[in-house]
Amino acid sequence: MLLKDMVNQIAALEASTFSDAWSKESLMDTLDKDYNIIFFMCTYEGISRIYRIKKNQDVLCYEKTSDENWNLRVFDYKDISQEGTSCDQVKSWGIEGYIVANLICDETELLRIAVDETKRGKGIGSTLMEFYLNDVSDECEKAFLEVRASNQGARGLYENIGYQEISKRTAYYNNPIEDGIIYQYDFL
């Protein structure tokens, strides 16, 4: 069942990436909100796939073929929670990276992004960000995110994409205590 396996894999990647990792329960609660969206990337038998999941909407699956083009497959939302569907095989692939974001009115906020430590430096984070921003671009004017001040790798990624630093929250993060840097991306 894609939903359960996806949440388990994201929770494991969360725990290995963040000192303030979200629990499985928090992730399930996130998926239960109409305004949240999740993207995740897997590679199986040489084919990269990016899934887009939003409650009660078709599941979009982009597959990168041997000719380096992305092709779209669409699954019914109910398929992500039923055994034996074409989505079911994802449980054996291993999630390489994911994004959790929300989309409220004409703004979106990146809530979480992580890439498996063994897969970093291969463009997974930037590919996921590209798909996320393209997906919400018709509905949004601005995108926001917050990042630890010390996370230079992520900050470089965001700045290369076109995000601009707009503010700082002093001592925003815990474990360890650290400033949060707020970034904004304009779609216009």
PDB file of C-alpha atoms in Angstrom:
ATOM      1  CA  MET A   1       0.000   0.000   0.000  1.00  0.00           C
ATOM      2  CA  LEU A   2       1.725   3.144  -1.267  1.00  0.00           C
ATOM      3  CA  LEU A   3       0.485   5.580   1.372  1.00  0.00           C
ATOM      4  CA  LYS A   4       1.615   3.529   4.377  1.00  0.00           C
ATOM      5  CA  ASP A   5       4.938   2.552   2.814  1.00  0.00           C
ATOM      6  CA  MET A   6       5.580   6.103   1.639  1.00  0.00           C
ATOM      7  CA  VAL A   7       4.972   7.526   5.118  1.00  0.00           C
ATOM      8  CA  ASN A   8       7.194   4.875   6.713  1.00  0.00           C
ATOM      9  CA  GLN A   9      10.029   5.615   4.283  1.00  0.00           C
ATOM     10  CA  ILE A  10       9.673   9.393   4.642  1.00  0.00           C
ATOM     11  CA  ALA A  11       9.625   9.063   8.447  1.00  0.00           C
ATOM     12  CA  ALA A  12      12.840   7.006   8.304  1.00  0.00           C
ATOM     13  CA  LEU A  13      14.475   9.596   6.014  1.00  0.00           C
ATOM     14  CA  GLU A  14      13.207  12.368   8.342  1.00  0.00           C
ATOM     15  CA  ALA A  15      14.788  10.671  11.360  1.00  0.00           C
ATOM     16  CA  SER A  16      18.133  10.267   9.598  1.00  0.00           C
ATOM     17  CA  THR A  17      18.137  13.864   8.298  1.00  0.00           C
ATOM     18  CA  PHE A  18      16.597  16.179  10.896  1.00  0.00           C
ATOM     19  CA  SER A  19      17.258  16.669  14.592  1.00  0.00           C
ATOM     20  CA  ASP A  20      13.601  17.713  14.874  1.00  0.00           C
ATOM     21  CA  ALA A  21      12.155  14.966  12.670  1.00  0.00           C
ATOM     22  CA  TRP A  22       8.415  14.718  12.133  1.00  0.00           C
ATOM     23  CA  SER A  23       6.782  11.534  13.383  1.00  0.00           C
ATOM     24  CA  LYS A  24       4.790   9.098  11.246  1.00  0.00           C
ATOM     25  CA  GLU A  25       1.661  10.498  12.895  1.00  0.00           C
ATOM     26  CA  SER A  26       2.607  14.062  11.940  1.00  0.00           C
ATOM     27  CA  LEU A  27       3.242  12.990   8.367  1.00  0.00           C
ATOM     28  CA  MET A  28      -0.115  11.196   8.162  1.00  0.00           C
ATOM     29  CA  ASP A  29      -1.813  14.290   9.591  1.00  0.00           C
ATOM     30  CA  THR A  30      -0.063  16.386   6.948  1.00  0.00           C
ATOM     31  CA  LEU A  31      -1.399  14.117   4.194  1.00  0.00           C
ATOM     32  CA  ASP A  32      -4.899  14.421   5.620  1.00  0.00           C
ATOM     33  CA  LYS A  33      -5.051  18.156   4.833  1.00  0.00           C
ATOM     34  CA  ASP A  34      -6.374  19.276   1.441  1.00  0.00           C
ATOM     35  CA  TYR A  35      -3.856  22.112   1.214  1.00  0.00           C
ATOM     36  CA  ASN A  36      -0.713  19.968   1.625  1.00  0.00           C
ATOM     37  CA  ILE A  37       1.227  18.309  -1.152  1.00  0.00           C
ATOM     38  CA  ILE A  38       4.007  15.713  -1.204  1.00  0.00           C
ATOM     39  CA  PHE A  39       6.518  14.900  -3.905  1.00  0.00           C
ATOM     40  CA  PHE A  40       8.930  11.994  -3.640  1.00  0.00           C
ATOM     41  CA  MET A  41      11.498  10.431  -5.930  1.00  0.00           C
ATOM     42  CA  CYS A  42      12.406   6.755  -6.395  1.00  0.00           C
ATOM     43  CA  THR A  43      14.536   4.905  -8.926  1.00  0.00           C
ATOM     44  CA  TYR A  44      13.800   1.311  -9.811  1.00  0.00           C
ATOM     45  CA  GLU A  45      15.356  -0.761 -12.590  1.00  0.00           C
ATOM     46  CA  GLY A  46      16.996   2.352 -14.016  1.00  0.00           C
ATOM     47  CA  ILE A  47      13.776   4.385 -14.233  1.00  0.00           C
ATOM     48  CA  SER A  48      13.472   7.492 -12.058  1.00  0.00           C
ATOM     49  CA  ARG A  49       9.994   8.363 -10.874  1.00  0.00           C
ATOM     50  CA  ILE A  50       8.606  11.415  -9.136  1.00  0.00           C
ATOM     51  CA  TYR A  51       5.215  11.056  -7.486  1.00  0.00           C
ATOM     52  CA  ARG A  52       2.966  13.971  -6.583  1.00  0.00           C
ATOM     53  CA  ILE A  53       0.341  13.266  -3.926  1.00  0.00           C
ATOM     54  CA  LYS A  54      -2.366  15.645  -2.809  1.00  0.00           C
ATOM     55  CA  LYS A  55      -5.444  14.497  -0.900  1.00  0.00           C
ATOM     56  CA  ASN A  56      -8.399  13.552  -3.131  1.00  0.00           C
ATOM     57  CA  GLN A  57      -6.572  14.434  -6.358  1.00  0.00           C
ATOM     58  CA  ASP A  58      -5.120  12.141  -8.984  1.00  0.00           C
ATOM     59  CA  VAL A  59      -1.646  10.870  -8.141  1.00  0.00           C
ATOM     60  CA  LEU A  60       0.797  12.089 -10.766  1.00  0.00           C
ATOM     61  CA  CYS A  61       3.765   9.869 -11.570  1.00  0.00           C
ATOM     62  CA  TYR A  62       6.503  11.305 -13.777  1.00  0.00           C
ATOM     63  CA  GLU A  63       8.836   8.680 -15.238  1.00  0.00           C
ATOM     64  CA  LYS A  64      12.191   9.523 -16.787  1.00  0.00           C
ATOM     65  CA  THR A  65      12.708   7.310 -19.800  1.00  0.00           C
ATOM     66  CA  SER A  66      15.908   6.250 -21.502  1.00  0.00           C
ATOM     67  CA  ASP A  67      15.585   9.201 -23.887  1.00  0.00           C
ATOM     68  CA  GLU A  68      15.813  11.506 -20.821  1.00  0.00           C
ATOM     69  CA  ASN A  69      12.244  12.788 -21.199  1.00  0.00           C
ATOM     70  CA  TRP A  70       9.726  12.774 -18.371  1.00  0.00           C
ATOM     71  CA  ASN A  71       6.468  11.008 -19.172  1.00  0.00           C
ATOM     72  CA  LEU A  72       3.334  11.381 -17.071  1.00  0.00           C
ATOM     73  CA  ARG A  73       1.227   8.546 -15.696  1.00  0.00           C
ATOM     74  CA  VAL A  74      -1.881   9.248 -13.629  1.00  0.00           C
ATOM     75  CA  PHE A  75      -3.359   7.089 -10.868  1.00  0.00           C
ATOM     76  CA  ASP A  76      -6.603   7.494  -9.001  1.00  0.00           C
ATOM     77  CA  TYR A  77      -6.084   8.773  -5.438  1.00  0.00           C
ATOM     78  CA  LYS A  78      -7.718   5.657  -3.986  1.00  0.00           C
ATOM     79  CA  ASP A  79      -4.952   3.551  -5.593  1.00  0.00           C
ATOM     80  CA  ILE A  80      -2.424   4.820  -3.069  1.00  0.00           C
ATOM     81  CA  SER A  81      -4.185   3.043  -0.230  1.00  0.00           C
ATOM     82  CA  GLN A  82      -5.131  -0.241  -1.913  1.00  0.00           C
ATOM     83  CA  GLU A  83      -2.950  -3.337  -2.213  1.00  0.00           C
ATOM     84  CA  GLY A  84      -2.223  -4.807  -5.610  1.00  0.00           C
ATOM     85  CA  THR A  85      -2.390  -1.605  -7.659  1.00  0.00           C
ATOM     86  CA  SER A  86       0.280  -0.417 -10.040  1.00  0.00           C
ATOM     87  CA  CYS A  87       1.412   1.970  -7.284  1.00  0.00           C
ATOM     88  CA  ASP A  88       1.992  -0.939  -4.891  1.00  0.00           C
ATOM     89  CA  GLN A  89       5.515  -1.751  -6.062  1.00  0.00           C
ATOM     90  CA  VAL A  90       6.919   1.545  -4.707  1.00  0.00           C
ATOM     91  CA  LYS A  91       7.396  -0.024  -1.273  1.00  0.00           C
ATOM     92  CA  SER A  92      10.437  -1.925  -2.533  1.00  0.00           C
ATOM     93  CA  TRP A  93      12.098   1.006  -4.323  1.00  0.00           C
ATOM     94  CA  GLY A  94      13.303   3.213  -1.486  1.00  0.00           C
ATOM     95  CA  ILE A  95      12.559   6.914  -1.422  1.00  0.00           C
ATOM     96  CA  GLU A  96      15.617   8.912  -2.469  1.00  0.00           C
ATOM     97  CA  GLY A  97      14.179  12.311  -1.607  1.00  0.00           C
ATOM     98  CA  TYR A  98      10.935  14.102  -0.842  1.00  0.00           C
ATOM     99  CA  ILE A  99       9.242  17.458  -0.433  1.00  0.00           C
ATOM    100  CA  VAL A 100       6.332  18.386   1.811  1.00  0.00           C
ATOM    101  CA  ALA A 101       4.681  21.734   1.072  1.00  0.00           C
ATOM    102  CA  ASN A 102       1.422  23.534   1.507  1.00  0.00           C
ATOM    103  CA  LEU A 103      -0.607  25.571  -0.937  1.00  0.00           C
ATOM    104  CA  ILE A 104      -2.940  28.147   0.564  1.00  0.00           C
ATOM    105  CA  CYS A 105      -4.673  30.758  -1.609  1.00  0.00           C
ATOM    106  CA  ASP A 106      -1.969  32.163  -3.893  1.00  0.00           C
ATOM    107  CA  GLU A 107       1.036  31.218  -1.750  1.00  0.00           C
ATOM    108  CA  THR A 108       2.990  28.050  -1.122  1.00  0.00           C
ATOM    109  CA  GLU A 109       5.452  27.169   1.601  1.00  0.00           C
ATOM    110  CA  LEU A 110       8.069  24.460   1.465  1.00  0.00           C
ATOM    111  CA  LEU A 111       7.759  22.685   4.809  1.00  0.00           C
ATOM    112  CA  ARG A 112      10.280  19.865   4.403  1.00  0.00           C
ATOM    113  CA  ILE A 113      12.818  18.670   1.874  1.00  0.00           C
ATOM    114  CA  ALA A 114      15.289  15.850   2.340  1.00  0.00           C
ATOM    115  CA  VAL A 115      17.500  13.673   0.173  1.00  0.00           C
ATOM    116  CA  ASP A 116      18.932  10.353   1.293  1.00  0.00           C
ATOM    117  CA  GLU A 117      22.506  10.952   2.423  1.00  0.00           C
ATOM    118  CA  THR A 118      23.873   8.346  -0.007  1.00  0.00           C
ATOM    119  CA  LYS A 119      22.097  10.058  -2.938  1.00  0.00           C
ATOM    120  CA  ARG A 120      23.115  13.683  -2.294  1.00  0.00           C
ATOM    121  CA  GLY A 121      24.925  15.611  -5.009  1.00  0.00           C
ATOM    122  CA  LYS A 122      23.064  13.862  -7.829  1.00  0.00           C
ATOM    123  CA  GLY A 123      20.470  16.568  -8.528  1.00  0.00           C
ATOM    124  CA  ILE A 124      17.579  14.947  -6.653  1.00  0.00           C
ATOM    125  CA  GLY A 125      16.867  18.006  -4.498  1.00  0.00           C
ATOM    126  CA  SER A 126      16.930  20.426  -7.424  1.00  0.00           C
ATOM    127  CA  THR A 127      14.789  18.082  -9.551  1.00  0.00           C
ATOM    128  CA  LEU A 128      12.196  17.792  -6.798  1.00  0.00           C
ATOM    129  CA  MET A 129      12.205  21.584  -6.342  1.00  0.00           C
ATOM    130  CA  GLU A 130      11.717  22.067 -10.100  1.00  0.00           C
ATOM    131  CA  PHE A 131       8.714  19.739 -10.162  1.00  0.00           C
ATOM    132  CA  TYR A 132       7.242  21.336  -7.032  1.00  0.00           C
ATOM    133  CA  LEU A 133       7.573  24.923  -8.310  1.00  0.00           C
ATOM    134  CA  ASN A 134       6.270  24.000 -11.775  1.00  0.00           C
ATOM    135  CA  ASP A 135       3.306  22.194 -10.217  1.00  0.00           C
ATOM    136  CA  VAL A 136       2.173  25.156  -8.096  1.00  0.00           C
ATOM    137  CA  SER A 137       3.148  27.957 -10.510  1.00  0.00           C
ATOM    138  CA  ASP A 138      -0.342  28.355 -12.004  1.00  0.00           C
ATOM    139  CA  GLU A 139      -1.890  28.854  -8.565  1.00  0.00           C
ATOM    140  CA  CYS A 140       0.761  30.858  -6.724  1.00  0.00           C
ATOM    141  CA  GLU A 141       2.360  34.257  -6.834  1.00  0.00           C
ATOM    142  CA  LYS A 142       4.930  33.598  -4.112  1.00  0.00           C
ATOM    143  CA  ALA A 143       6.712  30.664  -2.505  1.00  0.00           C
ATOM    144  CA  PHE A 144       8.310  30.737   0.924  1.00  0.00           C
ATOM    145  CA  LEU A 145      10.622  28.526   2.928  1.00  0.00           C
ATOM    146  CA  GLU A 146      12.684  28.642   6.073  1.00  0.00           C
ATOM    147  CA  VAL A 147      16.077  27.049   6.580  1.00  0.00           C
ATOM    148  CA  ARG A 148      18.686  26.804   9.312  1.00  0.00           C
ATOM    149  CA  ALA A 149      21.287  29.546   8.943  1.00  0.00           C
ATOM    150  CA  SER A 150      24.098  26.962   8.947  1.00  0.00           C
ATOM    151  CA  ASN A 151      22.610  24.815   6.165  1.00  0.00           C
ATOM    152  CA  GLN A 152      24.778  26.223   3.396  1.00  0.00           C
ATOM    153  CA  GLY A 153      24.050  23.365   0.975  1.00  0.00           C
ATOM    154  CA  ALA A 154      20.308  23.954   1.092  1.00  0.00           C
ATOM    155  CA  ARG A 155      20.717  27.727   1.017  1.00  0.00           C
ATOM    156  CA  GLY A 156      22.855  27.428  -2.121  1.00  0.00           C
ATOM    157  CA  LEU A 157      20.229  25.226  -3.768  1.00  0.00           C
ATOM    158  CA  TYR A 158      17.441  27.687  -2.994  1.00  0.00           C
ATOM    159  CA  GLU A 159      19.431  30.706  -4.163  1.00  0.00           C
ATOM    160  CA  ASN A 160      20.409  28.933  -7.421  1.00  0.00           C
ATOM    161  CA  ILE A 161      16.722  28.277  -8.098  1.00  0.00           C
ATOM    162  CA  GLY A 162      15.848  31.948  -7.579  1.00  0.00           C
ATOM    163  CA  TYR A 163      14.794  32.228  -3.949  1.00  0.00           C
ATOM    164  CA  GLN A 164      15.874  35.413  -2.181  1.00  0.00           C
ATOM    165  CA  GLU A 165      16.571  35.849   1.515  1.00  0.00           C
ATOM    166  CA  ILE A 166      13.992  38.217   3.021  1.00  0.00           C
ATOM    167  CA  SER A 167      14.208  37.852   6.800  1.00  0.00           C
ATOM    168  CA  LYS A 168      15.754  36.109   9.794  1.00  0.00           C
ATOM    169  CA  ARG A 169      14.098  34.544  12.860  1.00  0.00           C
ATOM    170  CA  THR A 170      16.515  34.673  15.758  1.00  0.00           C
ATOM    171  CA  ALA A 171      16.938  31.419  17.693  1.00  0.00           C
ATOM    172  CA  TYR A 172      14.010  29.884  15.808  1.00  0.00           C
ATOM    173  CA  TYR A 173      15.287  26.289  15.657  1.00  0.00           C
ATOM    174  CA  ASN A 174      15.944  23.963  18.582  1.00  0.00           C
ATOM    175  CA  ASN A 175      18.290  21.010  18.952  1.00  0.00           C
ATOM    176  CA  PRO A 176      20.574  22.919  18.402  1.00  0.00           C
ATOM    177  CA  ILE A 177      19.302  26.470  18.834  1.00  0.00           C
ATOM    178  CA  GLU A 178      19.854  28.357  15.613  1.00  0.00           C
ATOM    179  CA  ASP A 179      18.497  31.213  13.531  1.00  0.00           C
ATOM    180  CA  GLY A 180      16.012  30.501  10.752  1.00  0.00           C
ATOM    181  CA  ILE A 181      16.465  32.263   7.418  1.00  0.00           C
ATOM    182  CA  ILE A 182      13.288  33.014   5.455  1.00  0.00           C
ATOM    183  CA  TYR A 183      13.414  32.906   1.665  1.00  0.00           C
ATOM    184  CA  GLN A 184      10.887  34.027  -0.938  1.00  0.00           C
ATOM    185  CA  TYR A 185      10.438  33.042  -4.584  1.00  0.00           C
ATOM    186  CA  ASP A 186       8.327  35.159  -6.941  1.00  0.00           C
ATOM    187  CA  PHE A 187       6.508  33.407  -9.786  1.00  0.00           C
ATOM    188  CA  LEU A 188       5.716  36.623 -11.639  1.00  0.00           C
TER     189      LEU A 188
END
